[in-house]
XYZ file of C-alpha atoms in Angstrom:
436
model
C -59.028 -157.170 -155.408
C -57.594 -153.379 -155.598
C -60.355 -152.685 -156.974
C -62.302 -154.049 -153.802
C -59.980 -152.546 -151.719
C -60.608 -148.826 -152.987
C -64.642 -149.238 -153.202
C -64.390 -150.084 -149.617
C -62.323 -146.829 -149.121
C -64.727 -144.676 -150.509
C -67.736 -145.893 -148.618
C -65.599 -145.766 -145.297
C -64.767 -141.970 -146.219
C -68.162 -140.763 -147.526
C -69.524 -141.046 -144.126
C -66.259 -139.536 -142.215
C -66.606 -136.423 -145.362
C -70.118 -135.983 -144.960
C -70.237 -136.251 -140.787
C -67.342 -133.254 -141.022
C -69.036 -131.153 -143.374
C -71.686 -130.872 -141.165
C -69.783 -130.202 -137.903
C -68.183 -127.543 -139.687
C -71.598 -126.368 -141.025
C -72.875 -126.673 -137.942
C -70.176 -124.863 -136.137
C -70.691 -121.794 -138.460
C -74.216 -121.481 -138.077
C -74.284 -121.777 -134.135
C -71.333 -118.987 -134.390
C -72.882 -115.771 -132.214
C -70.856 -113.697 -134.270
C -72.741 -115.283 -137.916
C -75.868 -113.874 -135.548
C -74.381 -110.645 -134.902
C -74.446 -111.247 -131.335
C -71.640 -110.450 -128.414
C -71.110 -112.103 -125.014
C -71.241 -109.975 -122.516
C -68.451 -112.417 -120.957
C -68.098 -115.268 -122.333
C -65.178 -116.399 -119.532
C -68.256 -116.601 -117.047
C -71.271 -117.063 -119.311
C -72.320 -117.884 -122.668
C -76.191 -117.298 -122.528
C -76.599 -113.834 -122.069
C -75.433 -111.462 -125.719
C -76.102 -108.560 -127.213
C -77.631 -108.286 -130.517
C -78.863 -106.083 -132.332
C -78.694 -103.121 -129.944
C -80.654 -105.467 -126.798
C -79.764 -108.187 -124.889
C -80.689 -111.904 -125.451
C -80.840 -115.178 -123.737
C -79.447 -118.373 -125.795
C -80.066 -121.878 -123.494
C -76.074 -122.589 -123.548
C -75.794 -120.400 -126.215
C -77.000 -122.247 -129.258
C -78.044 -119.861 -131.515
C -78.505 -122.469 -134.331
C -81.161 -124.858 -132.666
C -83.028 -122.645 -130.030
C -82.222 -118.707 -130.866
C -82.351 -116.138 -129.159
C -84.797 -114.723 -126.755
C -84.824 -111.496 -126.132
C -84.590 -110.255 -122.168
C -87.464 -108.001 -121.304
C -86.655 -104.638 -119.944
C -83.040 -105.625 -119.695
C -80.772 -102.392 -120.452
C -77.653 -103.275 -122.452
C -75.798 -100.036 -121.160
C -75.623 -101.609 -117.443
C -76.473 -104.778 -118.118
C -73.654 -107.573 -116.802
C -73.366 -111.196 -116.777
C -73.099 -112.834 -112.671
C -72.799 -116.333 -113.307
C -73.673 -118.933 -116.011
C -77.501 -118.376 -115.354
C -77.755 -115.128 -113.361
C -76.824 -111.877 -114.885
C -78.160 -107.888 -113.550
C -78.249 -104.169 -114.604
C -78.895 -101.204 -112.748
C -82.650 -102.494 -112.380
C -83.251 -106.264 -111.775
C -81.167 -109.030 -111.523
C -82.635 -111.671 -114.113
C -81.945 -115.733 -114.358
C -82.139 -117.579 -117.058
C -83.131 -114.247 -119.097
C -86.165 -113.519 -116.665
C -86.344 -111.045 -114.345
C -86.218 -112.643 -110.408
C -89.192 -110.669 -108.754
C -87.883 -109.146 -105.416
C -84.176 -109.120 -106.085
C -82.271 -106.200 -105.649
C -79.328 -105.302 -108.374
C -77.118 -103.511 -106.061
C -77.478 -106.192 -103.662
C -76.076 -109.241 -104.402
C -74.114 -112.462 -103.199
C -73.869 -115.776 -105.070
C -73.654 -118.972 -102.839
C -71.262 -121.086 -103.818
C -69.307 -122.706 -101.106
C -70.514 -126.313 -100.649
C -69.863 -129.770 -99.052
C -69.138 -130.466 -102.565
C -66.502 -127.743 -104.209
C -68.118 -127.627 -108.327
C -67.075 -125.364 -110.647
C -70.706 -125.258 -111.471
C -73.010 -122.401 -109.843
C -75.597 -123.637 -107.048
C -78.082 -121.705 -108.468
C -78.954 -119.845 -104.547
C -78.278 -116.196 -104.444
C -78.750 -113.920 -101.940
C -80.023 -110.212 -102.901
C -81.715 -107.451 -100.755
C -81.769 -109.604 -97.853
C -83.769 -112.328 -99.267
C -82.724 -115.881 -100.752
C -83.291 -117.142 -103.934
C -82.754 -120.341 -105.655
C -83.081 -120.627 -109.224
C -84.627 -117.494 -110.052
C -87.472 -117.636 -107.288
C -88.056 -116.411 -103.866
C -87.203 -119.427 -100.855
C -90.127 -117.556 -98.521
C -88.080 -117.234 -94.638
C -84.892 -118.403 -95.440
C -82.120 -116.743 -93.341
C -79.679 -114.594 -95.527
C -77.502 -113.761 -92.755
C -76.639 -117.862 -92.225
C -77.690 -118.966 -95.928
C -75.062 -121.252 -97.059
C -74.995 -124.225 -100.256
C -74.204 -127.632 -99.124
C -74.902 -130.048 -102.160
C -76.889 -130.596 -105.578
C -79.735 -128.410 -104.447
C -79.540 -128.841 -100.765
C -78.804 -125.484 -98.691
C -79.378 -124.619 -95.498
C -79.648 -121.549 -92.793
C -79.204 -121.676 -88.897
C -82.831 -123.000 -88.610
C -83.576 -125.190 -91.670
C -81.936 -127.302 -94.482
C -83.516 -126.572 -98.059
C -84.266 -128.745 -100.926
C -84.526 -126.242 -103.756
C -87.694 -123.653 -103.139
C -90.335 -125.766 -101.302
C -88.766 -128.555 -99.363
C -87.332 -127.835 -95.722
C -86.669 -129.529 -92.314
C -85.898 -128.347 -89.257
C -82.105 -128.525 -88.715
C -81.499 -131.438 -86.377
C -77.091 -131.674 -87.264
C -74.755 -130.631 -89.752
C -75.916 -131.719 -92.817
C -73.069 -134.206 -94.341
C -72.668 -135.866 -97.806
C -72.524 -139.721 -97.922
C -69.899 -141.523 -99.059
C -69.666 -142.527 -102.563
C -73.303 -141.494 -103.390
C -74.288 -138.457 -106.124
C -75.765 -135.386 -105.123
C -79.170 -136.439 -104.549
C -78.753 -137.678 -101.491
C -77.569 -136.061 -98.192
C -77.062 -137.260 -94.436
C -78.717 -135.057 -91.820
C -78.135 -136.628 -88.346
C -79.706 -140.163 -88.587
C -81.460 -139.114 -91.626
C -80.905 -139.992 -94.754
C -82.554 -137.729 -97.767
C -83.147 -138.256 -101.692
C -84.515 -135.270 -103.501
C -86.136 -133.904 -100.978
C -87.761 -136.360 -99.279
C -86.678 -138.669 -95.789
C -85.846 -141.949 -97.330
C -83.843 -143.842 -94.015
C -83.732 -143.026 -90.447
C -80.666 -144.933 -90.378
C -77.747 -143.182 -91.850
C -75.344 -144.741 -89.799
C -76.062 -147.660 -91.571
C -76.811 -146.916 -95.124
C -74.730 -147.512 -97.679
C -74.656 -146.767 -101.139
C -73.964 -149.677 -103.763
C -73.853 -147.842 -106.871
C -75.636 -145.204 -108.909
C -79.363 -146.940 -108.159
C -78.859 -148.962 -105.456
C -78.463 -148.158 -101.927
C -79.266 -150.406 -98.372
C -79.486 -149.618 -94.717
C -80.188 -152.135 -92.313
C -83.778 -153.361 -93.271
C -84.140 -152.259 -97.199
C -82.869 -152.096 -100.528
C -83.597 -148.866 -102.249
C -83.663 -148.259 -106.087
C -83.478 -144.384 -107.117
C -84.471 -143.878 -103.398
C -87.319 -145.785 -103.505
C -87.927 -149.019 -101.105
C -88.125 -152.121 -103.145
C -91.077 -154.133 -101.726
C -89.855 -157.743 -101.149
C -86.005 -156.883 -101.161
C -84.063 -157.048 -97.541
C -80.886 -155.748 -97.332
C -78.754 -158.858 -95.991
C -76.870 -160.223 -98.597
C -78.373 -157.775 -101.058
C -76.004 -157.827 -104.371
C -75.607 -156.468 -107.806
C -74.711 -159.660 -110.146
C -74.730 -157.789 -112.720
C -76.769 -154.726 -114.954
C -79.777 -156.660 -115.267
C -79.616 -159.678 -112.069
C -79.943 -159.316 -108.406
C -80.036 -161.209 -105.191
C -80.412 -161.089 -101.894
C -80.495 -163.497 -98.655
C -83.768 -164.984 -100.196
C -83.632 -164.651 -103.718
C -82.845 -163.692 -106.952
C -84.050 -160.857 -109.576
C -84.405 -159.613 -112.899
C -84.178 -155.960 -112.334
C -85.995 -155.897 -109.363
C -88.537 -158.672 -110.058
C -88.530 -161.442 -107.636
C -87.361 -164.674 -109.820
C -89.573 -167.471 -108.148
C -88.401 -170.283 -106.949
C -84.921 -168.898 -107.478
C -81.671 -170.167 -104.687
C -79.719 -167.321 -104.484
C -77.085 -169.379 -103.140
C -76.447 -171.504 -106.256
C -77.582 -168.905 -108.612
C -75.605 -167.895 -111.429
C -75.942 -165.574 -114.326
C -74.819 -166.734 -118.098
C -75.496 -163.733 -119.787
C -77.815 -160.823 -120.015
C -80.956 -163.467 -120.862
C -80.173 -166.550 -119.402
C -79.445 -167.686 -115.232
C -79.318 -170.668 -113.505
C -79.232 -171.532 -109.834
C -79.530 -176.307 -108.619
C -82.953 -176.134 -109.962
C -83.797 -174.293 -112.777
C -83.053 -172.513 -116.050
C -83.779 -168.781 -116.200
C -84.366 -166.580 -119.123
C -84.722 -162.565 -118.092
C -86.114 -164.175 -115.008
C -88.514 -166.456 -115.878
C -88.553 -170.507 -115.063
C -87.656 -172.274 -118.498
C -89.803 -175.282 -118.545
C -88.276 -176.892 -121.549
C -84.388 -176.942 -120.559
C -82.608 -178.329 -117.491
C -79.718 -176.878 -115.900
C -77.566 -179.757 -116.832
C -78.722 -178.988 -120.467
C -77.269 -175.035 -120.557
C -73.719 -174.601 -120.202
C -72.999 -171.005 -120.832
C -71.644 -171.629 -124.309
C -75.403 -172.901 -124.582
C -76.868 -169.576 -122.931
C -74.943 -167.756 -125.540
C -77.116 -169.744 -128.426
C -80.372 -168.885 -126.879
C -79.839 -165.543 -126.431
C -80.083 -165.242 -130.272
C -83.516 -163.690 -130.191
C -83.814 -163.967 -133.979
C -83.670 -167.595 -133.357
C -85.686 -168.430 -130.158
C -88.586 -167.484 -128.882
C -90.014 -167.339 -125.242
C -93.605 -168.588 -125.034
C -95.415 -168.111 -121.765
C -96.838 -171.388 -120.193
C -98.249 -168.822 -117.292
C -97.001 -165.588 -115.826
C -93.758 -167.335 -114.180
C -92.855 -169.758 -116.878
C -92.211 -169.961 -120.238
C -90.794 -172.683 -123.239
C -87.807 -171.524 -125.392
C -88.741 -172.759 -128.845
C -87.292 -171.717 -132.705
C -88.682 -168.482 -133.411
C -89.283 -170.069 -137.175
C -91.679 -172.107 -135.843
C -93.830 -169.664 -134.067
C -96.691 -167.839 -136.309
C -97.920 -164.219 -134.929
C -101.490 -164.591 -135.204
C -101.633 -160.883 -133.612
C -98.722 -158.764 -131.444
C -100.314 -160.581 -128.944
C -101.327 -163.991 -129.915
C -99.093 -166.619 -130.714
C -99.178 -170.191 -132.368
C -96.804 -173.000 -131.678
C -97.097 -176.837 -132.310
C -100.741 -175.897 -133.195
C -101.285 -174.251 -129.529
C -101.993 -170.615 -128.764
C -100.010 -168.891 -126.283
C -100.558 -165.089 -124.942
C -98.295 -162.755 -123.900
C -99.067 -164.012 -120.102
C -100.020 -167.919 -120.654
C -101.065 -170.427 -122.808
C -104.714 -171.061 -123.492
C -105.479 -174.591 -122.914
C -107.644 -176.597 -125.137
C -107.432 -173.385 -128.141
C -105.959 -174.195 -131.301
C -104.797 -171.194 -134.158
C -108.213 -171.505 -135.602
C -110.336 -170.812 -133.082
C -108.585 -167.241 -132.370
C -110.930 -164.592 -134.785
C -109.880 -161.278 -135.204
C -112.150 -158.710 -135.168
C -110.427 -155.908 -136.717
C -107.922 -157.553 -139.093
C -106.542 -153.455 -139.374
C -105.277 -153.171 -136.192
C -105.241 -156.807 -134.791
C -106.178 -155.241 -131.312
C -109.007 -156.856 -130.788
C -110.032 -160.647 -130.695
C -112.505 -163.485 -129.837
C -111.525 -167.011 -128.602
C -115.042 -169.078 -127.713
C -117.595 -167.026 -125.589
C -114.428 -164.417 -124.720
C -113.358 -160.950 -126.425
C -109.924 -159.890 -125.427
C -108.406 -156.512 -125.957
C -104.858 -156.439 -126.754
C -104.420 -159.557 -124.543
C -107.138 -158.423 -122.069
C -110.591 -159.485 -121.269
C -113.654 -157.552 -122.087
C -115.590 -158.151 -119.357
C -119.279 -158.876 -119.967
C -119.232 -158.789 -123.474
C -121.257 -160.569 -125.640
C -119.294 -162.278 -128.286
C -121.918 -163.081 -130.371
C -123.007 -159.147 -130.932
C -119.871 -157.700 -130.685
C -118.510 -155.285 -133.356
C -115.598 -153.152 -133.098
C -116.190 -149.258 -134.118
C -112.854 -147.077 -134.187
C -110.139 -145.826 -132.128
C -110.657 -148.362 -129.001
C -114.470 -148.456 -129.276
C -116.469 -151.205 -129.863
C -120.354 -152.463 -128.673
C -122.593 -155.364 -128.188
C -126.225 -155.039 -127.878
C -126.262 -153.882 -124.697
C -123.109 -151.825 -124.201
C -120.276 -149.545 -125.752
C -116.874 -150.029 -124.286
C -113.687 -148.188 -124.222
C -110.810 -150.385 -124.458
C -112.186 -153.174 -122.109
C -114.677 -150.774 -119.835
C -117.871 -150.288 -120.154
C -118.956 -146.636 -121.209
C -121.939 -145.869 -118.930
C -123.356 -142.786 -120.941
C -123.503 -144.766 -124.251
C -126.628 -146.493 -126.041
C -125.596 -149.118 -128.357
C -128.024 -148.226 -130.816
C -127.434 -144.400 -130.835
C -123.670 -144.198 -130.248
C -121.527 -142.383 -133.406
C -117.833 -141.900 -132.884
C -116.057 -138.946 -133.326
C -112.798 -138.364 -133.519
C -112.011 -136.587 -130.715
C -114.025 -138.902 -128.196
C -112.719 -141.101 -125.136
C -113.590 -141.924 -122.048
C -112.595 -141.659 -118.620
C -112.697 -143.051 -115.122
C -114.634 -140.893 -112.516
C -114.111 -141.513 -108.249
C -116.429 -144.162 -108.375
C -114.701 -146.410 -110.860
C -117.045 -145.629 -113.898
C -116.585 -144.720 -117.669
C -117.790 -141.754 -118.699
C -117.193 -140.129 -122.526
C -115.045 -137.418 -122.897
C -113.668 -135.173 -125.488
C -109.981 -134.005 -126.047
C -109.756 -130.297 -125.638
């Protein structure tokens, strides 16, 4: 048992050994003194050093996986560091190690009072009169009334920014709203999200949590309207469920047929609401809800033991995933049925699914079809169809590309090369290309 006991030990401490060696490897290495290189201040940045008689820019100052670049026309005798990113000598003012066109070094104001107090920099400066935000040139800004709000918002007496290109006409004091991350900002009855007018209904939105976020008509995701959601009795169940006065979701797919008022989630797979069993939002067909307690939800979330067949693209079977054969990533056989990724194909049995390129396994025939991965080639013929390489294949009238039709191609001349493809023109046709 000792024995035991000390093997286990020594394969808990190899690990812990090995993992500190390399920190302290790693630590040495990505030392800017075991480069020879100085920061110019490292108190306010530690990107910009000098080495070997010039200066150089480190990304964060990680010598060991990026290096050093070194800052064109930069003069170490005057050169000195600004902020974390911004740094000047006696004749540019440079960001991120590039020189900002049109800034003057014996000009120059960093923004940094915000809505928002950050030890971080903005990443606006004002310089000669002009306003710049990350290096480059905001074209009219006001430098006299240029001040940082938020994230990347700004604004002058006229206009509120969004980094370089994005600007509206200043309606109100831009605000920040409650409880939501710097992407968003309130500006009078508007509500923005990188940039761009989301709501016109700011007295009204409110943010749920990092993704979500409702006014009085829609549910946003990421500031994005989610078709189908409303906003009255929009909640988060949980990471992966939602509802709202008319339904539930998975993510933000609508669960058919789901009663958000009886709905309940088990666990990350498996819901139920009075009428159905769930699983990641589709209708089980094979359970009922008085079958799945949640102490039964826990068993069939053991993918390695079941298996969700499709019966159509809302409904599926939970079966023993020992008793389902991969015929190809996208064909399946149960019971000695076939099932795709999307349904299952009535009146097909295992054998009647041939694969065409038993390599790959992409693509198939069942009958008078060929599929694609789990798609339909349109038009071909299956009795003439051969597959050729690298998502080509041809019948005796066509070559297609995945499942189009390549309009430039002859059957009987076409050779494949490796750098061919094709793509879609304006008027929906396939037309070969080649990769540059």
């Amino acid at each position: 048992m000792k024995i035991l006991i000390w093997i286990g030990i020594i394969f808990l401490v190899i690990p812990l050994v090995g993992a500190l060696i390399a920190l302290i490897i790693g630590l040495y290495v990505n030392n800017p003194s075991t480069h020879n290189a100085t920061a110019f201040d490292s108190k306010i940045s530690n990107q910009y050093y000098l080495q070997d008689g010039k200066v150089v820019y480190v990304l964060d100052g990680n010598f060991f996986q990026i290096g050093g670049s070194p800052v064109e026309g930069a003069d170490p005798d005057t050169f000195s560091v600004i902020s974390q990113s911004y740094a000047r000598d006696n004749n540019s003012v440079y960001y991120n190690g590039r020189r900002v066109e049109g800034a003057d070094p014996n000009s120059i104001q960093l923004i940094t009072s915000g809505i928002n107090t950050s030890k971080d920099e903005s990443g606006y400066l004002v310089s000669g009169g002009k306003v710049f935000c990350y290096g480059q040139m905001i074209e009219g800004a006001d430098a006299a009334s240029f001040s940082y709000l938020l994230g990347s918002y700004a604004m002058d007496k006229e206009y509120l920014y969004y980094y370089i290109d994005d600007k509206f006409p200043r309606k109100a004091m831009p605000e920040a709203i409650k409880n939501a991350n710097e992407r968003y900002i309130r500006h009078g009855e508007q509500v923005i999200y990188q940039g761009k007018i989301i709501s016109n209904e700011a007295s009204r939105f409110k943010i749920i949590n990092d993704e979500y976020a409702v006014d009085g008509q829609h549910v946003y995701s990421h500031g994005e309207v989610v078709e189908g959601m409303v906003a009255d009795g929009f909640t988060v169940i949980t990471p992966y469920y939602r509802k709202d006065k008319n339904q539930a979701y998975y993510f933000n797919t609508p669960i058919p047929e789901s009663d958000p008022s009886t709905f309940k989630v088990l666990n990350d797979s498996v819901a139920k609401d009075g009428k159905h069993v769930y699983y990641n939002g589709y209708i089980v067909d094979n359970r009922t809800v008085a079958e799945v307690s949640r102490s039964d939800a826990s068993e069939l979330e053991k993918m390695w033991k079941w298996n969700s067949l499709h019966l159509s693209p809302t409904r599926v079977i939970l079966v023993p995933t020992d008793d389902v054969e991969d015929i190809t990533n996208n064909f399946y056989a149960y019971n000695n049925e076939v099932y795709s990724r999307n349904n299952k194909l009535v009146g097909v049995e295992p054998e009647d699914v041939v694969i065409l390129d038993e390599d790959e396994k992409i693509f198939v025939r069942i009958g008078s079809q060929v599929f694609y991965y789990n798609v339909v080639v349109e038009g071909a013929d299956p009795n003439t169809f051969t597959v050729i390489a690298d998502r080509f294949s041809k019948d005796a009238k066509h070559v297609y590309w995945e499942v189009y039709k390549v309009v430039d191609a002859d059957p009987l001349t076409f050779e494949y090369e490796e750098n061919l493809y094709a793509d879609e023109n304006d008027a929906g046709e396939y037309y070969l290309k080649r990769w540059e």
